[in-house]
Structures are given as structure tokens and as C-alpha cells.
């Protein structure tokens, strides 16, 4: 089910893409920002569809990856592929993932024990 606020955003995007704006400028802007991703499979190592990120992230030290909802298999697959790209192709070396308080406590104990 689509959340109510998403309906408004979806409607705006559909209006813009359908040519509802007389100038067409918003449509050109939206199209310039779209970069099709051909795969979310973490095992897919053809990163040609993610090459556009090298331009936008070339001078960044930190990249934050979010997800629309927890426990969404597709989002997790896409995130894992993105992490692989960032590490292998762009040299990012540290990964922090959000966790529950239980998970954070467990991690802190493991680090303190040298694990």
C-alpha cells in the first residue's frame, strides 16, 4: 500500500512527466536526474549502470544509504550491490549499519573483547 504522502509526490511527478507544465523545464530537469539501474542483484559485478555515481561522489568521504522500509528484500539487495560498488570501484572502506539497541550492545561487547 502506498502511504498518503507518497500519493502527493507521485501525482506531482506524473503531472510533470506527462507534460502538464507548459515550459517543459521541470520535465527536462527530472529526466537529467534519472539514471536507470539495470540490476539489484548483489552478485552482479557489472557496475556500468552505477558509473554515474563516480561523478557525484568523487570528492565525498561519507555516503549514507537509506531504505524506505525495513525488511524489504529488494531494497536490501540493491543496498548490498551499492555497497559492493562503493567498496570495489570507489575505495570506500568502512561500513556502518543501523541496528537495534540489542545489536549495538552486542557489537560493543564484541569489540571490547577483541572480536
Rosetta silent file (secondary structure, phi, psi, omega in degrees, C-alpha in Angstrom):
SEQUENCE: XXXXXXXXXXXXXXXXXXXXXXXXXXXXXXXXXXXXXXXXXXXXXXXXXXXXXXXXXXXXXXXXXXXXXXXXXXXXXXXXXXXXXXXXXXXXXXXXXXXXXXXXXXXXXXXXXXX
SCORE:     score description
SCORE:     0.000 S_00000001
   1 L     0.000  135.753  178.799    0.000    0.000    0.000 S_00000001
   2 L   -83.194  133.363  178.814    1.304    3.462   -0.868 S_00000001
   3 L   -70.017  153.423 -176.232    1.442    5.890    2.039 S_00000001
   4 H   -55.023  -42.200 -178.044   -0.638    9.112    1.707 S_00000001
   5 H   -66.359  -28.726  177.814    2.364   11.461    1.358 S_00000001
   6 H   -68.320  -30.365  177.818    3.681    9.298   -1.474 S_00000001
   7 H   -59.358  -42.545 -178.583    0.424    9.862   -3.363 S_00000001
   8 H   -65.854  -44.733  179.719    1.157   13.590   -3.496 S_00000001
   9 H   -64.796  -44.985  179.554    4.723   13.102   -4.684 S_00000001
  10 H   -60.590  -42.717  178.806    3.654   10.509   -7.240 S_00000001
  11 H   -61.880  -44.213  179.064    0.933   12.816   -8.556 S_00000001
  12 H   -61.936  -44.804  179.655    3.416   15.694   -8.929 S_00000001
  13 H   -63.268  -44.040  179.640    5.916   13.509  -10.751 S_00000001
  14 H   -62.914  -40.524  178.089    3.236   12.118  -13.051 S_00000001
  15 H   -63.824  -42.545  179.943    1.983   15.617  -13.856 S_00000001
  16 H   -65.559  -45.237 -177.169    5.494   16.809  -14.624 S_00000001
  17 H   -72.073  -23.650 -179.574    6.367   13.815  -16.745 S_00000001
  18 L   -80.962   -2.419  179.320    3.085   13.935  -18.651 S_00000001
  19 L    87.395   20.272 -179.230    3.924   17.392  -19.956 S_00000001
  20 L   -66.746  -23.650  177.850    1.437   19.232  -17.756 S_00000001
  21 L   -85.383  129.092 -174.878    3.952   22.053  -17.343 S_00000001
  22 L   -63.264  -39.388 -174.687    3.871   24.378  -20.330 S_00000001
  23 L   -74.970  -27.111 -177.515    7.594   25.201  -20.346 S_00000001
  24 L    78.702   -7.515 -178.305    8.779   21.612  -20.133 S_00000001
  25 H   -59.306  -45.789  178.490   11.719   22.743  -17.976 S_00000001
  26 H   -60.176  -34.897  179.740   10.741   20.573  -14.963 S_00000001
  27 H   -66.157  -44.318  178.285   10.468   17.550  -17.245 S_00000001
  28 H   -62.828  -39.794  179.262   13.971   18.142  -18.633 S_00000001
  29 H   -63.300  -47.971  179.885   15.317   18.575  -15.101 S_00000001
  30 H   -61.151  -43.821 -179.473   13.739   15.341  -13.893 S_00000001
  31 H   -64.457  -32.206  179.407   14.997   13.409  -16.914 S_00000001
  32 H   -72.020  -19.783 -178.600   18.526   14.724  -16.359 S_00000001
  33 H   -93.297   -8.362 -176.933   18.467   13.364  -12.805 S_00000001
  34 L   -87.031  129.677  176.212   17.320    9.863  -13.759 S_00000001
  35 L  -130.970  102.625 -178.173   19.954    7.135  -14.007 S_00000001
  36 L   -60.614  134.624  175.231   18.481    3.712  -14.753 S_00000001
  37 L  -104.785  125.123 -172.709   19.878    0.899  -12.627 S_00000001
  38 L   -88.299  -14.840 -177.772   19.852   -2.367  -14.528 S_00000001
  39 L  -152.726  146.230  170.440   20.309   -4.760  -11.623 S_00000001
  40 L  -115.078    4.749 -178.768   19.854   -5.036   -7.875 S_00000001
  41 L   -70.520  117.091 -179.300   21.462   -8.470   -7.701 S_00000001
  42 L   -59.045  -23.860  179.984   24.419   -8.247   -5.272 S_00000001
  43 L   -80.870  -12.336  179.954   26.237  -10.906   -7.327 S_00000001
  44 L   -76.657  111.090 -176.880   26.062   -8.738  -10.477 S_00000001
  45 L  -101.636   11.656  171.706   29.518   -7.202  -10.772 S_00000001
  46 L   -86.557   96.937 -173.937   28.877   -5.284  -13.988 S_00000001
  47 H   -92.099   17.769 -176.833   28.742   -1.864  -12.361 S_00000001
  48 H   -59.480  -30.313  179.592   28.400    0.114  -15.603 S_00000001
  49 H   -74.090  -14.161 -179.993   24.917    1.253  -14.543 S_00000001
  50 H  -104.578    1.690 -177.861   26.373    2.790  -11.350 S_00000001
  51 L   -57.152  -30.677 -179.340   29.266    4.618  -13.021 S_00000001
  52 H   -58.260  -25.016 -179.464   27.346    7.920  -12.801 S_00000001
  53 H   -68.218  -26.043  179.515   27.966    7.866   -9.038 S_00000001
  54 H   -60.890  -34.318  178.456   31.683    8.342   -9.557 S_00000001
  55 H   -70.306  -46.165 -176.582   30.990   11.875  -10.765 S_00000001
  56 H   -77.507  -25.544 -174.717   28.723   12.832   -7.880 S_00000001
  57 H  -109.380    5.834 -172.429   30.651   11.067   -5.128 S_00000001
  58 L   -58.191  -30.850 -177.682   34.266   11.526   -6.283 S_00000001
  59 L  -108.813   15.143 -178.113   35.133   14.034   -3.543 S_00000001
  60 L   -96.104  144.197  176.671   32.962   12.572   -0.758 S_00000001
  61 L  -102.408  -22.444 -176.604   34.315   10.728    2.263 S_00000001
  62 L  -129.273  133.646  175.778   30.968    9.616    3.671 S_00000001
  63 L  -126.193  126.995  177.716   27.990    8.106    1.862 S_00000001
  64 L  -103.272  129.328  177.778   24.720    7.437    3.681 S_00000001
  65 L  -113.235  126.388  179.373   22.428    4.768    2.274 S_00000001
  66 L  -111.184  179.385  177.763   18.812    4.701    3.395 S_00000001
  67 L  -146.734  147.592 -178.168   15.854    2.464    2.795 S_00000001
  68 L   -68.291  -32.377 -179.283   12.155    3.161    2.509 S_00000001
  69 L  -155.376  155.825  177.753   11.223    0.429    4.941 S_00000001
  70 L   -80.057  153.697  173.928   12.954   -2.260    6.939 S_00000001
  71 L    67.215   27.422  175.512   12.916   -5.890    5.850 S_00000001
  72 L   -96.961  109.989 -174.584   12.314   -5.116    2.174 S_00000001
  73 H   -55.971  -41.431 -178.972   14.267   -7.770    0.281 S_00000001
  74 H   -64.970  -43.141  179.323   14.637   -5.709   -2.896 S_00000001
  75 H   -64.281  -39.273  179.309   15.978   -2.689   -1.018 S_00000001
  76 H   -66.700  -39.839  177.436   18.452   -4.890    0.868 S_00000001
  77 H   -63.528  -45.973  179.959   19.682   -6.464   -2.380 S_00000001
  78 H   -62.543  -41.313  178.871   20.098   -3.061   -4.015 S_00000001
  79 H   -63.204  -43.014 -179.797   21.916   -1.737   -0.942 S_00000001
  80 H   -63.094  -40.256  177.408   24.286   -4.711   -0.908 S_00000001
  81 H   -65.551  -40.768  179.010   25.130   -4.201   -4.579 S_00000001
  82 H   -62.999  -41.820  178.423   25.667   -0.487   -3.954 S_00000001
  83 H   -61.368  -43.618  178.601   27.991   -1.243   -1.034 S_00000001
  84 H   -60.114  -43.923  178.027   29.996   -3.606   -3.240 S_00000001
  85 H   -62.021  -48.493 -177.989   30.298   -0.882   -5.896 S_00000001
  86 H   -60.601  -38.208 -179.628   31.330    1.779   -3.383 S_00000001
  87 H   -73.919  -53.203 -173.685   33.991   -0.502   -1.915 S_00000001
  88 H   -74.564  -40.834 -173.012   35.421   -2.045   -5.094 S_00000001
  89 H   -95.195  -23.274 -175.380   35.077    0.813   -7.544 S_00000001
  90 H  -121.667   -3.413  173.307   35.414    3.881   -5.331 S_00000001
  91 L    80.911   12.141  175.880   37.590    2.712   -2.450 S_00000001
  92 L   -68.382  135.214 -171.161   35.187    3.256    0.448 S_00000001
  93 L  -122.148   -8.621 -178.405   36.439    1.057    3.265 S_00000001
  94 L  -118.690  136.350 -178.633   34.274    1.466    6.360 S_00000001
  95 L  -128.087  124.343  173.626   30.712    0.267    6.655 S_00000001
  96 L  -120.963  131.533  178.729   28.339    1.105    9.471 S_00000001
  97 L  -117.627  145.800  176.798   24.813   -0.253    9.518 S_00000001
  98 L   -67.327  153.274 -177.765   21.957    0.797   11.724 S_00000001
  99 L  -151.693  170.534  175.379   20.992   -1.716   14.347 S_00000001
 100 L   -75.864  167.426  176.412   18.747   -2.284   17.326 S_00000001
 101 H   -60.471  -36.373  177.249   19.887   -1.352   20.823 S_00000001
 102 H   -62.324  -45.333  179.613   20.465   -5.063   21.441 S_00000001
 103 H   -63.613  -39.984  178.573   22.669   -5.273   18.356 S_00000001
 104 H   -64.917  -42.752  178.330   24.645   -2.172   19.341 S_00000001
 105 H   -62.240  -44.025  179.767   25.227   -3.560   22.848 S_00000001
 106 H   -62.311  -43.189  179.383   26.356   -6.876   21.402 S_00000001
 107 H   -63.355  -43.327  179.081   28.707   -5.155   18.975 S_00000001
 108 H   -60.152  -41.920  178.148   30.214   -3.025   21.760 S_00000001
 109 H   -65.423  -41.945  179.519   30.882   -6.151   23.840 S_00000001
 110 H   -63.387  -41.338  178.705   32.414   -7.964   20.877 S_00000001
 111 H   -64.463  -44.176  179.643   34.701   -5.013   20.112 S_00000001
 112 H   -61.565  -30.342  179.594   35.736   -4.768   23.782 S_00000001
 113 L   -88.465    2.313  177.594   36.613   -8.495   23.682 S_00000001
 114 L    79.927   17.670 -179.976   38.693   -8.035   20.530 S_00000001
 115 L   -84.199    0.000    0.000   36.338   -9.926   18.234 S_00000001
